[in-house]
Amino acid sequence: MFDPKLIRKDFPILSRKVNGSPLVYLDNAATSQKPRQVIQALVECYEQYNSNVHRGVHTMSMEATDRYEAARQKVADLIHAPSVEGVIFVRNTTEAINLVANTWATQNLGPGDEMVVTEMEHHSNLVPWQKVTAQAGATLRFLPVTPEGTLDLTSLDTVINERTKLVSVVHISNFLGTINPVNEICRRAHQVGARFMVDGAQSVPHMPVDVTDMDCDFLAFSGHKMMAPPGIGVLYAKPSVLEGMEPFLRGGDMVREVWYDHATWNDLPMRFEAGTPNFADAIALGVAVDYLQALGMDNVRQHEIEIGSYALQALGEMEEVTIVGPTEARLRGGLAAFTTDVHPHDLGTFLDQEGIAIRTGHHCVMPMHNKLGLAATARASFYVYNTNDEMDTLVRGLKKALAYFGSHALKP
Ligand code: 7TS
């Protein structure tokens, strides 16, 4: 049975106090906490078999290699990738997107071509494309966002057209919370012969994601948002697409044979993993995937719908709070960004004094904040270990903060 109170026991950090109060960690969209099983996997690696992978004939190197490759298989199973050939370990979502920008996009975009993102992208699914489209003489186009915070698909067939070569879309917005209809956008992209990429930083940790069903060409996500350590992430790509791509980084292990004047490339996925990989954190990611699979991704999603509904209702009942994005929990991921009359940074600092961790600022989604006329927002984001009691604590903290700043604002 899915019980956040039981799950919490696996996360040592959740029993600490912050500024004298029990920690209420509501900054999961930035990074998640780690269960004891993941921490233990790192200790085990460094204490028992730490050795470079794919290089040694000795026992420990083979043990490390086996576990590293087992982690790749676990990731492939999680996202329903047909084979491990398409699972490339990188540092994070940002690196995965930059890999595609610096390989597929620079090889395939030319003058007059178009590429499409949405208006709600995280900077990491925008800034790399600004550079490659400018260099190629291509145009970067945007699927617009409605005032309600969903994608306006009435322009889908004009924004994505015969000139479009690549479409890259955030699956769940880390600011609006919106879950985007990636299957529908993918179909349209493929209809015009474009490739389709998904920024899964906020979806893969929180809901079932099936790359085979979606038929996307690329999917990027980060381990640290799904209970694994920072510094390990994944680029999934269709092997047939990878076969046509130039390697990104060049050096050891991505080659088959090397002469003084040229080299040939290793098989997939090693061709895209130059140098010693972050095998310890990849192995820990495999354990995080085990943990999530044991909970069941459907249950993870269901929990976030429930806690999201509770939070939307509780925050919605506060007159001073304006929630950004869709109003229905079913249409959004487990996070809520909001504004009040108090500056989000002041709010965040006040709540921290009560042990409540939220994120404040533009959450690396500056253009969408600008479009909504907002300089900054406060954001509470949830995960499997958050409880309705914690939502109540957040609401109590917010009320206290608003009363405090309200009364102080009256004073000169
Ligand atoms: N895409 C989305 C949708 C994200 O939410 C983030 C990180 C990234 C890409 C980049 O991930 P990274 O692991 O490469 O940094 N989002 C956040 C956030 O909302 N608060 O801190 C980081």
XYZ file of C-alpha atoms and ligand atoms in Angstrom:
434
model
C 0.000 0.000 0.000
C 1.193 3.498 -0.833
C 1.678 5.307 2.452
C 3.699 8.549 2.514
C 4.155 8.219 6.280
C 5.874 4.848 5.788
C 7.843 6.092 2.777
C 9.186 8.974 4.879
C 10.996 6.496 7.120
C 13.300 5.644 4.197
C 14.464 9.260 3.870
C 16.792 10.121 6.778
C 16.889 13.841 5.964
C 13.134 14.189 6.496
C 13.513 13.685 10.223
C 15.841 16.659 10.674
C 14.814 20.026 12.050
C 15.408 23.308 10.286
C 15.508 26.464 12.378
C 13.993 24.565 15.284
C 11.013 23.129 13.369
C 10.554 19.742 11.676
C 11.594 20.037 8.030
C 8.729 20.420 5.557
C 10.475 19.881 2.241
C 8.433 21.326 -0.618
C 11.188 22.020 -3.152
C 11.115 18.703 -4.953
C 10.935 20.200 -8.436
C 14.407 21.637 -7.774
C 15.777 18.383 -6.390
C 14.349 15.404 -4.533
C 15.543 13.821 -1.306
C 17.280 10.420 -1.329
C 16.160 7.209 0.332
C 18.529 5.210 2.524
C 18.683 2.528 -0.213
C 20.247 5.000 -2.678
C 22.681 6.384 -0.107
C 23.633 2.815 0.825
C 24.254 1.930 -2.831
C 26.850 4.705 -3.030
C 28.551 3.553 0.187
C 28.586 -0.031 -1.099
C 30.108 1.030 -4.410
C 32.937 2.973 -2.815
C 33.533 0.454 -0.022
C 33.288 -2.751 -1.998
C 33.867 -2.640 -5.745
C 34.879 0.843 -6.917
C 36.694 0.356 -10.247
C 36.527 1.884 -13.691
C 33.892 0.386 -15.977
C 34.331 -1.187 -19.439
C 38.108 -1.205 -18.990
C 39.365 -3.870 -16.631
C 39.596 -7.633 -16.760
C 39.804 -7.714 -12.995
C 36.909 -8.814 -10.833
C 35.973 -5.447 -9.364
C 35.947 -3.725 -12.733
C 33.648 -6.415 -14.055
C 31.411 -6.078 -11.004
C 31.191 -2.312 -11.505
C 30.516 -2.756 -15.230
C 27.768 -5.298 -14.597
C 26.039 -2.996 -12.129
C 26.440 0.036 -14.397
C 24.873 -1.823 -17.315
C 22.153 -3.259 -15.067
C 21.265 0.328 -14.115
C 20.949 1.165 -17.811
C 18.532 -1.737 -18.250
C 16.468 -0.526 -15.270
C 16.219 2.939 -16.817
C 15.228 1.424 -20.179
C 12.489 -0.592 -18.435
C 11.215 2.466 -16.541
C 10.654 4.493 -19.706
C 9.704 1.459 -21.828
C 12.637 1.865 -24.181
C 12.830 -1.138 -26.509
C 16.573 -1.576 -25.899
C 19.459 -0.212 -23.836
C 21.142 1.089 -27.001
C 19.080 4.248 -26.745
C 19.858 4.977 -23.086
C 22.818 7.333 -22.728
C 24.049 8.416 -19.321
C 24.771 12.143 -19.099
C 24.978 14.596 -16.193
C 21.436 15.960 -16.252
C 18.562 17.171 -18.432
C 20.546 20.226 -19.448
C 23.420 18.147 -20.778
C 21.044 15.785 -22.588
C 19.438 18.696 -24.425
C 22.801 20.263 -25.211
C 23.975 16.919 -26.596
C 21.115 16.888 -29.107
C 21.621 20.593 -29.865
C 25.310 20.079 -30.594
C 24.885 16.918 -32.644
C 21.538 16.263 -34.323
C 20.514 19.921 -34.543
C 23.806 21.290 -35.868
C 23.915 18.465 -38.415
C 20.310 18.854 -39.577
C 19.258 22.500 -39.246
C 19.965 24.858 -42.137
C 18.959 28.270 -43.473
C 15.166 28.632 -43.738
C 14.473 25.659 -41.465
C 12.347 26.001 -38.362
C 12.414 24.489 -34.917
C 9.591 24.650 -32.384
C 9.471 24.864 -28.585
C 6.711 26.184 -26.296
C 6.437 29.485 -24.464
C 6.690 27.664 -21.120
C 10.140 26.103 -21.516
C 12.741 25.907 -18.777
C 15.840 27.842 -19.889
C 17.632 24.570 -20.599
C 15.127 23.740 -23.337
C 15.400 27.209 -24.840
C 18.869 28.710 -24.577
C 20.698 25.858 -26.412
C 18.210 26.144 -29.298
C 18.634 29.926 -29.506
C 22.288 29.303 -30.284
C 21.945 26.472 -32.790
C 19.071 28.049 -34.730
C 20.951 31.367 -34.957
C 24.098 29.576 -36.162
C 22.146 27.591 -38.762
C 20.142 30.571 -40.031
C 17.013 28.738 -38.849
C 14.009 30.189 -37.016
C 12.948 29.294 -33.478
C 9.150 29.250 -33.193
C 6.889 28.943 -30.180
C 3.669 27.078 -29.401
C 1.715 29.725 -27.476
C 0.355 29.370 -23.942
C -3.218 30.396 -23.064
C -3.967 32.682 -20.091
C -5.058 29.512 -18.235
C -1.536 28.144 -18.610
C -2.170 25.365 -21.136
C -0.783 25.080 -24.645
C -2.916 26.720 -27.314
C -3.050 23.928 -29.883
C -5.252 25.831 -32.340
C -2.023 26.938 -34.011
C -0.395 23.483 -33.874
C -0.699 22.872 -37.621
C 0.691 26.258 -38.604
C 3.491 26.536 -36.029
C 4.619 22.985 -36.861
C 4.770 22.872 -40.654
C 6.824 21.523 -43.571
C 9.762 23.751 -42.645
C 9.919 22.330 -39.096
C 12.884 20.016 -38.491
C 12.735 19.598 -34.710
C 10.106 20.084 -31.994
C 11.169 20.072 -28.341
C 8.546 20.337 -25.620
C 8.498 20.281 -21.831
C 6.318 17.394 -20.630
C 5.376 18.912 -17.250
C 6.130 22.588 -16.727
C 8.200 23.251 -13.594
C 6.473 26.631 -13.266
C 2.858 26.314 -14.457
C 2.616 22.642 -13.537
C 0.864 21.973 -16.847
C 1.039 18.470 -18.323
C 1.418 18.940 -22.061
C -0.221 16.644 -24.668
C 3.084 15.269 -25.915
C 1.528 12.378 -27.861
C -0.536 14.751 -29.976
C 2.378 17.123 -30.585
C 4.623 14.173 -31.428
C 2.119 12.956 -34.050
C 2.036 16.388 -35.679
C 5.845 16.654 -35.643
C 6.191 13.270 -37.324
C 3.473 14.137 -39.842
C 5.733 16.884 -41.231
C 8.873 14.747 -40.937
C 10.278 16.568 -37.905
C 12.011 14.933 -34.938
C 10.346 15.190 -31.524
C 12.127 15.740 -28.201
C 10.614 15.752 -24.722
C 12.021 17.509 -21.664
C 11.007 14.934 -19.084
C 12.772 16.526 -16.085
C 9.467 16.885 -14.217
C 7.551 13.955 -15.704
C 9.799 10.886 -15.547
C 10.183 11.161 -11.729
C 6.453 11.660 -11.172
C 4.355 9.671 -13.646
C 4.490 6.724 -16.037
C 6.352 7.732 -19.201
C 6.422 5.378 -22.180
C 8.735 6.386 -25.018
C 7.506 3.541 -27.214
C 3.876 4.559 -26.895
C 4.706 8.258 -27.330
C 7.110 7.478 -30.185
C 9.370 10.428 -29.267
C 12.825 10.587 -30.827
C 14.527 12.040 -27.741
C 13.719 12.239 -24.025
C 15.850 14.054 -21.432
C 15.690 13.717 -17.645
C 17.739 14.139 -14.458
C 18.463 11.554 -11.768
C 18.584 14.061 -8.926
C 14.877 14.854 -9.283
C 13.997 11.166 -8.897
C 15.812 10.191 -5.687
C 19.237 9.628 -7.302
C 22.355 11.749 -6.718
C 23.034 14.909 -8.707
C 25.436 14.496 -11.612
C 23.645 11.639 -13.365
C 20.936 12.023 -15.980
C 19.695 10.349 -19.117
C 19.272 11.050 -22.774
C 17.018 8.479 -24.387
C 17.089 8.506 -28.175
C 15.827 6.130 -30.833
C 18.849 4.037 -31.830
C 18.027 4.622 -35.524
C 18.345 8.376 -34.907
C 21.540 7.982 -32.866
C 23.095 6.009 -35.732
C 22.943 9.121 -37.895
C 24.437 11.420 -35.274
C 28.050 12.502 -34.958
C 29.532 11.769 -31.502
C 29.282 14.725 -29.106
C 32.396 14.308 -26.928
C 35.380 12.342 -28.230
C 37.973 10.333 -26.306
C 38.267 7.043 -24.463
C 35.636 4.289 -24.660
C 33.529 5.881 -27.414
C 35.904 4.522 -30.066
C 36.394 1.110 -31.638
C 39.788 1.608 -33.333
C 42.107 4.593 -33.304
C 44.967 5.459 -35.647
C 47.140 8.584 -35.570
C 44.968 10.292 -38.133
C 41.472 8.942 -37.590
C 39.197 6.764 -35.484
C 36.089 4.616 -35.771
C 33.208 4.651 -33.330
C 32.083 2.176 -30.710
C 28.598 0.631 -30.666
C 25.610 2.399 -29.135
C 25.204 3.651 -26.492
C 28.943 3.830 -25.624
C 29.574 6.007 -28.704
C 27.954 8.867 -26.778
C 29.665 8.236 -23.432
C 33.240 9.468 -23.859
C 35.604 9.177 -20.899
C 35.015 7.574 -17.526
C 31.289 7.803 -16.840
C 29.718 8.642 -13.502
C 29.179 4.969 -12.821
C 28.635 5.221 -9.048
C 25.770 7.665 -9.442
C 24.370 5.713 -12.397
C 24.273 2.598 -10.218
C 22.557 4.653 -7.497
C 20.066 5.851 -10.133
C 19.316 2.208 -10.849
C 18.483 1.741 -7.154
C 16.290 4.867 -7.230
C 14.461 3.372 -10.217
C 13.980 0.125 -8.234
C 12.518 2.176 -5.411
C 10.104 4.024 -7.718
C 9.104 0.823 -9.519
C 8.350 -0.845 -6.185
C 6.040 2.067 -5.344
C 4.566 1.893 -8.851
C 4.610 4.954 -11.110
C 0.797 4.916 -11.328
C 0.653 5.172 -7.540
C 3.235 7.955 -7.524
C 1.099 9.911 -9.985
C -2.106 9.190 -8.057
C -0.523 10.423 -4.819
C 0.493 13.663 -6.516
C -2.991 14.186 -7.921
C -4.349 13.761 -4.396
C -1.845 15.980 -2.643
C -2.049 18.456 -5.531
C -5.865 18.665 -5.177
C -5.500 19.173 -1.448
C -2.902 21.900 -1.948
C -4.845 23.647 -4.720
C -7.937 23.702 -2.544
C -6.150 24.848 0.611
C -4.195 27.572 -1.204
C -7.233 28.473 -3.310
C -9.235 29.162 -0.144
C -6.739 31.857 0.842
C -7.973 35.127 -0.594
C -4.473 36.590 -0.741
C -3.091 33.721 -2.861
C -3.229 33.566 -6.658
C -2.251 30.198 -8.101
C -0.549 30.196 -11.498
C -1.438 27.577 -14.131
C -4.338 25.150 -14.638
C -6.788 24.937 -11.742
C -7.408 21.172 -11.880
C -4.902 18.813 -10.228
C -5.511 16.144 -12.901
C -4.161 18.514 -15.564
C -0.977 19.282 -13.700
C 2.044 17.797 -11.994
C 2.567 17.895 -8.234
C 3.558 21.504 -7.854
C 1.924 24.871 -7.353
C 3.441 28.275 -8.093
C 1.621 31.242 -6.647
C 1.779 34.925 -5.849
C 0.619 37.061 -2.933
C 1.091 40.739 -2.134
C 4.322 39.830 -0.373
C 7.484 39.415 -2.454
C 8.173 35.683 -2.957
C 11.712 36.005 -1.566
C 10.367 37.525 1.662
C 7.781 34.761 1.838
C 10.412 32.066 1.231
C 12.704 33.508 3.895
C 9.869 33.720 6.429
C 8.727 30.144 5.731
C 12.306 28.908 6.080
C 12.284 30.218 9.643
C 9.387 27.794 10.193
C 11.291 24.869 8.662
C 9.356 25.021 5.369
C 11.466 24.835 2.187
C 9.875 26.235 -0.972
C 11.453 27.775 -4.053
C 11.080 31.417 -4.983
C 12.136 33.362 -8.078
C 11.605 32.659 -11.765
C 12.483 28.939 -11.533
C 14.573 29.283 -14.733
C 11.396 30.075 -16.702
C 11.966 33.783 -17.122
C 10.227 34.363 -20.497
C 6.947 32.830 -19.253
C 7.118 34.900 -16.057
C 7.637 37.988 -18.222
C 4.691 37.052 -20.428
C 2.455 36.803 -17.353
C 3.812 40.114 -16.029
C 5.391 38.416 -13.010
C 8.915 39.099 -11.767
C 8.892 36.103 -9.453
C 6.616 33.503 -7.856
C 6.686 31.213 -4.849
C 6.484 27.487 -5.610
C 5.658 24.456 -3.493
C 6.458 21.144 -5.167
C 5.638 17.680 -3.878
C 6.877 14.116 -3.964
C 5.995 10.679 -2.677
C 6.874 11.485 0.945
C 4.816 14.675 1.286
C 1.624 14.536 3.326
C -1.563 16.557 3.634
C -0.391 17.501 7.157
C 2.557 19.240 5.515
C 0.172 21.149 3.250
C -1.620 22.317 6.397
C 1.708 23.426 7.847
C 2.431 25.347 4.639
C -0.942 27.104 4.789
C -0.441 27.965 8.479
C 3.038 29.305 7.656
C 1.694 31.358 4.771
C -1.049 32.874 6.924
C 1.492 33.767 9.586
C 3.801 35.300 6.954
C 1.037 37.338 5.351
C -0.118 38.603 8.749
C 3.452 39.511 9.655
C 4.224 41.374 6.429
C 0.742 42.918 6.330
C 1.135 44.460 9.759
C 4.725 45.536 9.116
C 3.828 47.144 5.805
C 1.583 49.577 7.688
C 4.511 50.830 9.713
C 6.800 53.533 8.247
N 13.675 21.128 -17.545
C 12.764 21.267 -16.563
C 11.311 21.191 -16.879
C 13.203 21.474 -15.259
O 12.297 21.608 -14.292
C 14.590 21.545 -14.989
C 15.107 21.852 -13.619
C 15.481 21.347 -16.048
C 14.984 21.164 -17.314
C 16.957 21.325 -15.839
O 17.317 20.237 -15.078
P 18.828 20.037 -14.626
O 18.813 18.820 -13.771
O 19.633 19.899 -15.853
O 19.196 21.283 -13.852
N 14.230 22.583 -12.827
C 14.505 23.187 -11.653
C 13.537 23.821 -10.901
O 12.354 23.903 -11.187
N 14.115 24.327 -9.800
O 15.422 24.043 -9.840
C 15.690 23.337 -11.000
